[in-house]
PDB file of C-alpha atoms and ligand atoms in Angstrom:
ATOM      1  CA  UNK A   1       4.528  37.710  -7.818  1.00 45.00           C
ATOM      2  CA  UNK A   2       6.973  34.779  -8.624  1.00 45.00           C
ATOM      3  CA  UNK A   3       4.447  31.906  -8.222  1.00 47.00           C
ATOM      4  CA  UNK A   4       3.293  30.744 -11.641  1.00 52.00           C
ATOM      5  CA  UNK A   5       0.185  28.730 -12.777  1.00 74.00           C
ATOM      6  CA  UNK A   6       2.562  26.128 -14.407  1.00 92.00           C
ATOM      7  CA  UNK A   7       5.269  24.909 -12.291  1.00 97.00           C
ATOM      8  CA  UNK A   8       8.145  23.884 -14.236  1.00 98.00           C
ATOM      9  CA  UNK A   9       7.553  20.096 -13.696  1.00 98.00           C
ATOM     10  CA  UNK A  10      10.246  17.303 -12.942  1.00 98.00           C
ATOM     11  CA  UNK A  11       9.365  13.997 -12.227  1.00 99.00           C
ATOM     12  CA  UNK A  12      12.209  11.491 -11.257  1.00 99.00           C
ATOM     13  CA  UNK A  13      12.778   7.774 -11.870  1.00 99.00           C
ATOM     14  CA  UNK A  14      14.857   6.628  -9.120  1.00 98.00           C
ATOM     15  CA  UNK A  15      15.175   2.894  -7.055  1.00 98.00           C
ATOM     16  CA  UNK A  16      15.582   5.492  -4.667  1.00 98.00           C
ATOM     17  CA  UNK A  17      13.136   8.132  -4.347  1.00 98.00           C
ATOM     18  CA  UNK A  18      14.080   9.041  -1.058  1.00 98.00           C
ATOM     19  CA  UNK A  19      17.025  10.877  -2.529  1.00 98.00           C
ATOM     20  CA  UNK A  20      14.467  13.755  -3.339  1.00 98.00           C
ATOM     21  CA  UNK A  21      14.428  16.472  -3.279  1.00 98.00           C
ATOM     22  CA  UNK A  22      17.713  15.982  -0.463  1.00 98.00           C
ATOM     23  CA  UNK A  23      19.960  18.752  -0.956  1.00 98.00           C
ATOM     24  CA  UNK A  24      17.386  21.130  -3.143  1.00 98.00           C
ATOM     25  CA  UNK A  25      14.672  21.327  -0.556  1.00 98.00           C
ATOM     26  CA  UNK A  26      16.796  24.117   1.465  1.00 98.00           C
ATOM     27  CA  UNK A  27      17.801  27.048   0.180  1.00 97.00           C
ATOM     28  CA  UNK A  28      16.489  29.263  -2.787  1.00 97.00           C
ATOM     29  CA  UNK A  29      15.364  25.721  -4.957  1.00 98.00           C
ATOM     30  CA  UNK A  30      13.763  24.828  -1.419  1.00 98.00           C
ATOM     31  CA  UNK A  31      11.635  27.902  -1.249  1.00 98.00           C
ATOM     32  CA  UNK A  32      10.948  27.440  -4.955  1.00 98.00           C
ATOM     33  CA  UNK A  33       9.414  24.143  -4.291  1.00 98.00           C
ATOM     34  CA  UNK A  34       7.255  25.261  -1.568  1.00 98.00           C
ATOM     35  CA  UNK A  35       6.028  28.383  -3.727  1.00 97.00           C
ATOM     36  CA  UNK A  36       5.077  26.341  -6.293  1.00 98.00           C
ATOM     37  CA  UNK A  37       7.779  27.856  -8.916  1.00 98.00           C
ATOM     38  CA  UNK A  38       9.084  23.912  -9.958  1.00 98.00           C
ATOM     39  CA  UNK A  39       7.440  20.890  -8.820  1.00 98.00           C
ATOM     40  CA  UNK A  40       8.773  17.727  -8.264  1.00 98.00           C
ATOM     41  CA  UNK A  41       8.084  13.815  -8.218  1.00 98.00           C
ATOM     42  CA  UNK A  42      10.019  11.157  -7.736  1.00 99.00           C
ATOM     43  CA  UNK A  43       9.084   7.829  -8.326  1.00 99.00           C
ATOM     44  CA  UNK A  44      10.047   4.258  -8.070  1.00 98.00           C
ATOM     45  CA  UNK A  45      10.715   2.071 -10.506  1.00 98.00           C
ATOM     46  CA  UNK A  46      10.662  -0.710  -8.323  1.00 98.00           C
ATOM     47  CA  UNK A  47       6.767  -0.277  -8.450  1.00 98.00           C
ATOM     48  CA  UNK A  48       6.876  -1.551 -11.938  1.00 98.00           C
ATOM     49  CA  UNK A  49       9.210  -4.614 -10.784  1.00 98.00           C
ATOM     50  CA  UNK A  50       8.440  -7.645 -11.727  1.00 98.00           C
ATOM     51  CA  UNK A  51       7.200 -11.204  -9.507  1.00 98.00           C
ATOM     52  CA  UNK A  52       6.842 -11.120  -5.949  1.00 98.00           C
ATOM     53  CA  UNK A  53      10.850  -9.833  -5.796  1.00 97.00           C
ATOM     54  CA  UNK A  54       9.629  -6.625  -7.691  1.00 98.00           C
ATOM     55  CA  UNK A  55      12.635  -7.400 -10.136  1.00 98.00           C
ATOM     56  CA  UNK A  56      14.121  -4.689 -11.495  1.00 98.00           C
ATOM     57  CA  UNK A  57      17.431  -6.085 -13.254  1.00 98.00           C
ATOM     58  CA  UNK A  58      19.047  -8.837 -14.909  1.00 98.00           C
ATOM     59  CA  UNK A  59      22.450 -10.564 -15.738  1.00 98.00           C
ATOM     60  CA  UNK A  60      24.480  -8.286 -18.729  1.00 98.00           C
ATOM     61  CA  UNK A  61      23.379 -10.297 -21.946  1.00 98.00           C
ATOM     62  CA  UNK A  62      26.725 -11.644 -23.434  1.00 98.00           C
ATOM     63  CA  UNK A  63      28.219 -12.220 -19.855  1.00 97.00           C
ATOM     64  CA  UNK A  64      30.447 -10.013 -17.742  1.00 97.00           C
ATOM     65  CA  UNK A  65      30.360  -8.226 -13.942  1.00 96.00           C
ATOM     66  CA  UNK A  66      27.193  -6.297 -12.815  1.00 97.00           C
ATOM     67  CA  UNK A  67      23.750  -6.319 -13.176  1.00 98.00           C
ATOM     68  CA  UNK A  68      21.445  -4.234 -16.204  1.00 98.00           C
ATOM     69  CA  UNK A  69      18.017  -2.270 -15.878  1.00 98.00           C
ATOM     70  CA  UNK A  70      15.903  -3.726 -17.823  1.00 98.00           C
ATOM     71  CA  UNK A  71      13.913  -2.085 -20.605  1.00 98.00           C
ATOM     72  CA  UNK A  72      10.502  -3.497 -20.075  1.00 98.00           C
ATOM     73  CA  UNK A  73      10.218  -2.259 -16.618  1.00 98.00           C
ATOM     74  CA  UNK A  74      11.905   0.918 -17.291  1.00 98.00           C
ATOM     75  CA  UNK A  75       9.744   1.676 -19.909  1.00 98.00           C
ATOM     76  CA  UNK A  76       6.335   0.340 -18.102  1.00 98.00           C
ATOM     77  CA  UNK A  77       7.945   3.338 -15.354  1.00 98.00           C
ATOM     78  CA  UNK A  78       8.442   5.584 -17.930  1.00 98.00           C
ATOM     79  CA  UNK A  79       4.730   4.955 -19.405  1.00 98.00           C
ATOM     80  CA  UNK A  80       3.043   5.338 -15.939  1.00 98.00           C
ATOM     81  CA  UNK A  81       4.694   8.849 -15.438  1.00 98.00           C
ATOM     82  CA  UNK A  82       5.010  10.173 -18.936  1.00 97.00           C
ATOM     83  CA  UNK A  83       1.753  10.245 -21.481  1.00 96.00           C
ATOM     84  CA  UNK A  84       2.941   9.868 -25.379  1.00 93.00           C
ATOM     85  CA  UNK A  85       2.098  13.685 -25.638  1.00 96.00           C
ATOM     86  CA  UNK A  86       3.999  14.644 -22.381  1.00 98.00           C
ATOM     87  CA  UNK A  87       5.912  18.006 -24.087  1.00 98.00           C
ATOM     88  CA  UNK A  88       8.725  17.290 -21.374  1.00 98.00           C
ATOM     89  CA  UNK A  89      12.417  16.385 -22.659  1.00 98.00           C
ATOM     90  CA  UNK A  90      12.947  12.526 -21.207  1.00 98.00           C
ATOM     91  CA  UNK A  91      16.791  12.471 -19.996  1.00 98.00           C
ATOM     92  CA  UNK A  92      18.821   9.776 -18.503  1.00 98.00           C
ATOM     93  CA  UNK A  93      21.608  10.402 -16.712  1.00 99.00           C
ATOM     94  CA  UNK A  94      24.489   8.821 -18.205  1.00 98.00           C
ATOM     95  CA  UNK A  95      28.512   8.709 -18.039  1.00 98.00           C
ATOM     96  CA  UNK A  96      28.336   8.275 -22.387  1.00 98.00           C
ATOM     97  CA  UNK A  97      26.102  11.086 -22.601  1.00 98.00           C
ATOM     98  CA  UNK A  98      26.249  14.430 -24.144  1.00 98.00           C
ATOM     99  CA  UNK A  99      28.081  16.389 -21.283  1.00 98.00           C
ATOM    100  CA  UNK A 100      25.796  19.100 -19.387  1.00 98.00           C
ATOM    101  CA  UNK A 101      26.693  22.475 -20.236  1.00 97.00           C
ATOM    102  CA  UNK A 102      24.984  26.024 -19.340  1.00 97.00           C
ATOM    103  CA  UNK A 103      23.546  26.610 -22.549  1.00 96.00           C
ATOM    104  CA  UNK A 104      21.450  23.035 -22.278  1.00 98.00           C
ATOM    105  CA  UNK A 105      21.197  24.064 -18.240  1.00 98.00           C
ATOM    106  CA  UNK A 106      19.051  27.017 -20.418  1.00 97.00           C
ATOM    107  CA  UNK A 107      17.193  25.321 -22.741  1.00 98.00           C
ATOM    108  CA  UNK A 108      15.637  23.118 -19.859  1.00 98.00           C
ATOM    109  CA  UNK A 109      14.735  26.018 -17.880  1.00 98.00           C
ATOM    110  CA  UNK A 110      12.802  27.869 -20.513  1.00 98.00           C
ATOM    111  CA  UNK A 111      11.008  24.667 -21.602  1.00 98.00           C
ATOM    112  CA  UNK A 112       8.284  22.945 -19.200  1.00 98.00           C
ATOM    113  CA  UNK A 113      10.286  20.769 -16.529  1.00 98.00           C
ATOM    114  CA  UNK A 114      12.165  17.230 -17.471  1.00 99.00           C
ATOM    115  CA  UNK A 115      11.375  13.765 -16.906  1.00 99.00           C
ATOM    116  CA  UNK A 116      14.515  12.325 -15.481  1.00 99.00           C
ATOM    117  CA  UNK A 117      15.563   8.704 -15.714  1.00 99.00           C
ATOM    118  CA  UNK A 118      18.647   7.212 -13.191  1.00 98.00           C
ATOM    119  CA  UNK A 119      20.190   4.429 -13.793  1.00 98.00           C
ATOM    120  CA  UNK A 120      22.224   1.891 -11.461  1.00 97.00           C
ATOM    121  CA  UNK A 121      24.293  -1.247 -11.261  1.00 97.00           C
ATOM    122  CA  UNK A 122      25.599  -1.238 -15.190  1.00 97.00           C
ATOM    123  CA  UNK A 123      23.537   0.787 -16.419  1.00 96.00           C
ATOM    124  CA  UNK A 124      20.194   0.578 -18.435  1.00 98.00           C
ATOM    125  CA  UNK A 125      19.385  -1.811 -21.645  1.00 98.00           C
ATOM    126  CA  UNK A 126      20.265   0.026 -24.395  1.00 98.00           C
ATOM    127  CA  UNK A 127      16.421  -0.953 -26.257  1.00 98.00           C
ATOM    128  CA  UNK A 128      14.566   1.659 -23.801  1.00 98.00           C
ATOM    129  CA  UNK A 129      16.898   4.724 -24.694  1.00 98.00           C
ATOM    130  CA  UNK A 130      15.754   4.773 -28.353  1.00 98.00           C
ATOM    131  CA  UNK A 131      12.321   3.134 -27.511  1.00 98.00           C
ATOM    132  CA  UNK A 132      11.085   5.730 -25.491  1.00 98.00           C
ATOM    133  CA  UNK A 133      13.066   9.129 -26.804  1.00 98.00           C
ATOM    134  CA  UNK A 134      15.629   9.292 -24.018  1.00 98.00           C
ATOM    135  CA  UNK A 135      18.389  12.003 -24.161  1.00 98.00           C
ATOM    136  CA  UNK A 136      21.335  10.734 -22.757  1.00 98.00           C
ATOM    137  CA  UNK A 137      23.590  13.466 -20.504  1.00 98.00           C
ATOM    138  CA  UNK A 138      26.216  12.947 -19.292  1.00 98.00           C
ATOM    139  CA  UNK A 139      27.559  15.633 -15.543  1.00 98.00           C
ATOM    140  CA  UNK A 140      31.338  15.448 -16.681  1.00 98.00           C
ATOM    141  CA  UNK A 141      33.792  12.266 -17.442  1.00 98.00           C
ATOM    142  CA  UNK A 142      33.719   9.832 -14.135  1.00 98.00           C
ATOM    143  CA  UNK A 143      31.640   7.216 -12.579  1.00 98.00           C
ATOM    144  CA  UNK A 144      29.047   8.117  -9.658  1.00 98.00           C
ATOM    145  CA  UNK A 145      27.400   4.810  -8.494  1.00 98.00           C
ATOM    146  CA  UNK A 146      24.150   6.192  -9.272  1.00 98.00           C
ATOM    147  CA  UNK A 147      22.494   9.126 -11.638  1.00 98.00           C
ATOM    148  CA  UNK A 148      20.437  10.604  -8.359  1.00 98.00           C
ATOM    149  CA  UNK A 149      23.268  12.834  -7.826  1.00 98.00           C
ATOM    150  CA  UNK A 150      23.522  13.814 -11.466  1.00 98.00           C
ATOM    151  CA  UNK A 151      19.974  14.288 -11.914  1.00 99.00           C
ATOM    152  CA  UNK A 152      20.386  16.328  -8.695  1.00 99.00           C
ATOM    153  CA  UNK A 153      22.817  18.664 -10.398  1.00 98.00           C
ATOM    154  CA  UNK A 154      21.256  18.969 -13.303  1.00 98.00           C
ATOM    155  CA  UNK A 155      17.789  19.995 -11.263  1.00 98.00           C
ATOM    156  CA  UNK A 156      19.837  22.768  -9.638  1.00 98.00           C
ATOM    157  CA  UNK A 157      21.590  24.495 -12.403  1.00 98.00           C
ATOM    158  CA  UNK A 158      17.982  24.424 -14.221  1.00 98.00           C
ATOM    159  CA  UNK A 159      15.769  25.216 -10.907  1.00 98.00           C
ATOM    160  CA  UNK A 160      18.341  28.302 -10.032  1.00 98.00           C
ATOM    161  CA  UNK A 161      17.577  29.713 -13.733  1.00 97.00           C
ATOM    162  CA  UNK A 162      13.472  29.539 -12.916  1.00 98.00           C
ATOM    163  CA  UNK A 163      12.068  33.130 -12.857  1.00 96.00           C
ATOM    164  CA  UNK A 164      12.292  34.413  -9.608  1.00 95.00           C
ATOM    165  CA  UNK A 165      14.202  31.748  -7.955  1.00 96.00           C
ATOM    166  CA  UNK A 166      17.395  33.752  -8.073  1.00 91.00           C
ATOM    167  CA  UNK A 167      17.686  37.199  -5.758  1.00 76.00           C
ATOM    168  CA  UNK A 168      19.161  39.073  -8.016  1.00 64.00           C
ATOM    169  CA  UNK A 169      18.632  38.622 -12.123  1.00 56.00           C
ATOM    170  CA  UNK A 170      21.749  39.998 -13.032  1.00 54.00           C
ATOM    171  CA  UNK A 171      23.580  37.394 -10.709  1.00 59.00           C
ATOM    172  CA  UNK A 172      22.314  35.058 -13.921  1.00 58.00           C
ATOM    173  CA  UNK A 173      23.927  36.891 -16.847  1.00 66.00           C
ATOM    174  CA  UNK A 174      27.244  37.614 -16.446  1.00 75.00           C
ATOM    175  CA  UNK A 175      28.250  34.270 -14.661  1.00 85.00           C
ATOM    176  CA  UNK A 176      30.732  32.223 -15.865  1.00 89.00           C
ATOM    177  CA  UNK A 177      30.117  30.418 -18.736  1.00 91.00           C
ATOM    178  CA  UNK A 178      27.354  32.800 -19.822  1.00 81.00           C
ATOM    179  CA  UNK A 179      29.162  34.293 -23.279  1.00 85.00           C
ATOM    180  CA  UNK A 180      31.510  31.246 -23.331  1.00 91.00           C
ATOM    181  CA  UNK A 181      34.072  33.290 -20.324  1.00 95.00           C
ATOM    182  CA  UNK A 182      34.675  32.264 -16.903  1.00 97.00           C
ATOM    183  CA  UNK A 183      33.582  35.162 -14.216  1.00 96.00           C
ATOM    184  CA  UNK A 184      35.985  37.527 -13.271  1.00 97.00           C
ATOM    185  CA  UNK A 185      37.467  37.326  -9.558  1.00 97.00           C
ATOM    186  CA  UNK A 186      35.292  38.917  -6.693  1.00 98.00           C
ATOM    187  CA  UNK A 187      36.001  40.458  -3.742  1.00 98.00           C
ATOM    188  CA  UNK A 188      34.735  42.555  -0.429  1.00 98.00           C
ATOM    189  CA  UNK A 189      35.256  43.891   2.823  1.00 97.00           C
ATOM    190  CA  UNK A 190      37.908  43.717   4.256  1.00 97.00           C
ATOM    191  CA  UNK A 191      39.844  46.155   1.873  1.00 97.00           C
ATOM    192  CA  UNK A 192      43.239  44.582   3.360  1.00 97.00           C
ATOM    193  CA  UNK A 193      43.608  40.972   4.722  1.00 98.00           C
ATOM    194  CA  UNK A 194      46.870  39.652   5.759  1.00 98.00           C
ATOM    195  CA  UNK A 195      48.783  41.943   3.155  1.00 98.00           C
ATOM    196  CA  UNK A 196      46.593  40.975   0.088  1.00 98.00           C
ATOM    197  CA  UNK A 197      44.116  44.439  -1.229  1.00 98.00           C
ATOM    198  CA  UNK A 198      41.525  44.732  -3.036  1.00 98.00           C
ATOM    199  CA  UNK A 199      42.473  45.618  -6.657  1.00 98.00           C
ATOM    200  CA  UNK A 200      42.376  49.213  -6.310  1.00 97.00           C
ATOM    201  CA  UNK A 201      40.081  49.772  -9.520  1.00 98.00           C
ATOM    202  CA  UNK A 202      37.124  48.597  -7.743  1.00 98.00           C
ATOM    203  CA  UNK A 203      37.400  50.841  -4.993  1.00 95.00           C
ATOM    204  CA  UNK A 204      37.765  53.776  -7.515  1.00 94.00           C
ATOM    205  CA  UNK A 205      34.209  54.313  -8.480  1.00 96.00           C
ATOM    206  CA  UNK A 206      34.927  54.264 -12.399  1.00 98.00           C
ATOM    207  CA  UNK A 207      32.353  52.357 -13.653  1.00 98.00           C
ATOM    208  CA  UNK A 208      33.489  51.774 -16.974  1.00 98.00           C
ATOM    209  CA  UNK A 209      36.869  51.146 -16.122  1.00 98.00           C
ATOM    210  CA  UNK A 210      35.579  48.024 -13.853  1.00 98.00           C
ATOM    211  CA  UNK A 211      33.602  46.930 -16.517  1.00 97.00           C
ATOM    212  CA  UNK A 212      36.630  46.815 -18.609  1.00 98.00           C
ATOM    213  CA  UNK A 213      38.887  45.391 -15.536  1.00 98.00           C
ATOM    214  CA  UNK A 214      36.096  42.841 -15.108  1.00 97.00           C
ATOM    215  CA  UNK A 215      36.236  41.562 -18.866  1.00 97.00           C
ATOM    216  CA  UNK A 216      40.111  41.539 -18.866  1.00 97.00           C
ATOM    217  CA  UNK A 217      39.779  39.246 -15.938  1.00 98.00           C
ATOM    218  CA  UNK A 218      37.767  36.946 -17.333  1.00 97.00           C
ATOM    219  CA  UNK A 219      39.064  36.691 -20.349  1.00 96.00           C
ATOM    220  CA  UNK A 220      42.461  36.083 -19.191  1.00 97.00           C
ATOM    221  CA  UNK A 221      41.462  33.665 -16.473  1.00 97.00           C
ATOM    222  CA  UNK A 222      39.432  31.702 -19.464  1.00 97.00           C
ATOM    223  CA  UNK A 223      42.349  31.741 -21.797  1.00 96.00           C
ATOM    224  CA  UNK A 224      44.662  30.491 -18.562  1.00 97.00           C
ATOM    225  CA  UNK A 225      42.327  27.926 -17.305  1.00 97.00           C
ATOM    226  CA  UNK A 226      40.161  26.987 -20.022  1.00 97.00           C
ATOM    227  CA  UNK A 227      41.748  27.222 -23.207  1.00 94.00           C
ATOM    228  CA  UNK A 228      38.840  25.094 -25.053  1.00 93.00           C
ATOM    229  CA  UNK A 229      36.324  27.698 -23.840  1.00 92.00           C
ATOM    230  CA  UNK A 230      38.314  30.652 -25.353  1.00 81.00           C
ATOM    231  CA  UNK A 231      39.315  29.118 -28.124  1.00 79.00           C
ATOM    232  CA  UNK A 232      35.119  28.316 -28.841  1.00 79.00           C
ATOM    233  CA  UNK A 233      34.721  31.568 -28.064  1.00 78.00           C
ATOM    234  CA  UNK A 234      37.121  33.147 -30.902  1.00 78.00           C
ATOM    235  CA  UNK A 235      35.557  31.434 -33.264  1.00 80.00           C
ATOM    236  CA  UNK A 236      32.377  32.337 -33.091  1.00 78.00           C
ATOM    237  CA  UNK A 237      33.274  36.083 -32.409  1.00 77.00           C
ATOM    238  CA  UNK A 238      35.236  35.511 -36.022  1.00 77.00           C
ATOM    239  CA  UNK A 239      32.084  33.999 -37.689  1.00 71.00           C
ATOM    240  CA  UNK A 240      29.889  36.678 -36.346  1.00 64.00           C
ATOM    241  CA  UNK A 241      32.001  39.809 -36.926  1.00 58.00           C
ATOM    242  CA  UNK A 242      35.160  38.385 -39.296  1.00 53.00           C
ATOM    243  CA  UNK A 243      38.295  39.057 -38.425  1.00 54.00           C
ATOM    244  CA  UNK A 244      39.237  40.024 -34.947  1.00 48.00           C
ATOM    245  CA  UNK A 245      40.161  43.383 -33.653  1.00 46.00           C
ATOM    246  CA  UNK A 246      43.396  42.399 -31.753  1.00 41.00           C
TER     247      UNK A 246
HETATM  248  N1  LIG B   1      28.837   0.985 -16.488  1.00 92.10           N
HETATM  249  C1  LIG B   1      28.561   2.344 -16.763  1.00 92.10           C
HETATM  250  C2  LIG B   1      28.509   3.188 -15.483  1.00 92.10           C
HETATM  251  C3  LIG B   1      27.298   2.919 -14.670  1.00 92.10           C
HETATM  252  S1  LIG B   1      27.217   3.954 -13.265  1.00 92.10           S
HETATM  253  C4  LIG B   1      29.631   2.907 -17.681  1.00 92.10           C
HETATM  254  O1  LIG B   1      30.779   2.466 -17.568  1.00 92.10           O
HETATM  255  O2  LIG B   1      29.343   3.796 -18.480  1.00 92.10           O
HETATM  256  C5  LIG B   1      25.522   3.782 -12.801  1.00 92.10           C
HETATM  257  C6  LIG B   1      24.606   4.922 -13.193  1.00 92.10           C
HETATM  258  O3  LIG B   1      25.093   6.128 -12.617  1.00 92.10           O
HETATM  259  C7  LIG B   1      24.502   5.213 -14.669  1.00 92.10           C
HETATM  260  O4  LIG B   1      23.558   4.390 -15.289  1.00 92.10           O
HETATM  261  C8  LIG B   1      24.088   6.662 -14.686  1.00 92.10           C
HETATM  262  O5  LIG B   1      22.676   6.794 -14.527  1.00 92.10           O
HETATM  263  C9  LIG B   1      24.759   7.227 -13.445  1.00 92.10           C
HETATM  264  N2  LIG B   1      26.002   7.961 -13.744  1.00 92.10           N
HETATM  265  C10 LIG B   1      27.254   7.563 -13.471  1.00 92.10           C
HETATM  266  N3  LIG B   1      28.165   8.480 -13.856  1.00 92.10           N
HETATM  267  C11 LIG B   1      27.473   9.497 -14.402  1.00 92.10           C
HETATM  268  C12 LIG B   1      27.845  10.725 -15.003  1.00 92.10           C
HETATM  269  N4  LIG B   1      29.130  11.099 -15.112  1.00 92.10           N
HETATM  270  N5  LIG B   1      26.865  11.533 -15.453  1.00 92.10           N
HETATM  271  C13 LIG B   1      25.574  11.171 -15.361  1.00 92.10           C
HETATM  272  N6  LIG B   1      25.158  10.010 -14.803  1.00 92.10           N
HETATM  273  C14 LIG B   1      26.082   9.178 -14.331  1.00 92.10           C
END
């Protein structure tokens, strides 16, 4: 019922392409893969090295510590995996890049897979990221060594989103982040542990008062923890329905 005619297609390049799938071939993205809802390649760039080394870097034009990918193999990589009329989005994972949020997470997951570029040492020549369309994103502000891991996270906020993947649909609306809130606190058995209860509302069985307990929650822990969140979200609730109610 969930297997579709079109997986949504990733293909990965990686010096290390034994990083894949790693972590997302268990689980529900594991089962995914193996049904045939996403598909996934990763490749090598090395095989587009060049001289008997397979060369895949250089020395930082200008000077300075490190070593650069360089933009004639990357994009001879890019070329073999990617046609001109490929539909896919081309990303590279990237510390300056636009950082990953749940509403991009979206976008991906509706559209027809990615084609995900990750860079190591320095970095990539800059040339390749205009010359062949690459988006830069960026996981959140520090240094991994590599972008598997971030191209990994990116995979399994998009993969979880696929239809089918997740048990439950719901379980994908009212998460945090969905509607610009953090989710509101969860519980379960056992009603008491070591003095601490459940909030008695959700043992009450009034559905519309948990809904409203639920929204408090979240709302508050937003405003606590994530004042930037709330404060995008009261502006758009102002542009959409002018001033607010409280
Ligand atoms: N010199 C670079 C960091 C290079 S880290 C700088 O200061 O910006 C090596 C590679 O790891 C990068 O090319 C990128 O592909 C990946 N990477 C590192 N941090 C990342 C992050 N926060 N998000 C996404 N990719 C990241």
């Amino acid at each position: 019922m969930t297997h579709t005619d079109t997986p949504w297609r990733t293909t990965i390049l990686t010096l290390y392409p034994e990083m894949f799938p790693g972590p997302l071939g268990v689980s529900l993205s594991g089962d995914a893969l193996t049904r045939g809802t996403w598909s996934l390649e990763a490749r090598n760039i090395r095989e587009h090295g060049l001289g008997r080394h397979r060369a895949v870097d250089d020395t930082p034009a200008g000077g300075g510590a490190g070593m650069v990918l360089r933009c004639d193999v990357l994009a001879a990589a890019i070329d073999a995996a990617s046609p001109p009329d490929d539909p896919r989005p081309r990303l590279l994972m990237s510390p300056r890049g636009r950082p990953l949020t749940q509403a991009r997470v979206r976008t991906l997951a509706e559209g027809p897979g990615a084609l995900i570029v990750c860079g190591r040492f320095e970095g990539v020549d800059e040339r390749v990221i205009a010359g062949r369309g690459l988006e830069e994103v960026s996981i959140g502000d520090y240094v991994l060594s590599g972008g598997e891991i971030a191209a990994l996270v990116v995979l399994d906020a998009c993969v979880r989103l696929l239809p089918g993947v997740m048990g439950k649909v719901q379980s994908g609306v009212e998460e945090s982040f969905e509607g610009g809130l953090l989710e509101y606190p969860h519980y379960t058995r056992p009603r008491d542990w070591e003095g601490r209860a459940i909030p008695d509302v959700l043992s009450g069985g009034n559905h519309a008062a948990i809904a409203r307990w639920r929204r408090d929650e979240a709302e508050r822990l937003t405003a606590e923890r994530r004042p930037d969140l709330a404060g995008a979200r009261q502006a758009a609730s102002r542009s959409i329905t002018g001033p607010s109610r409280s």
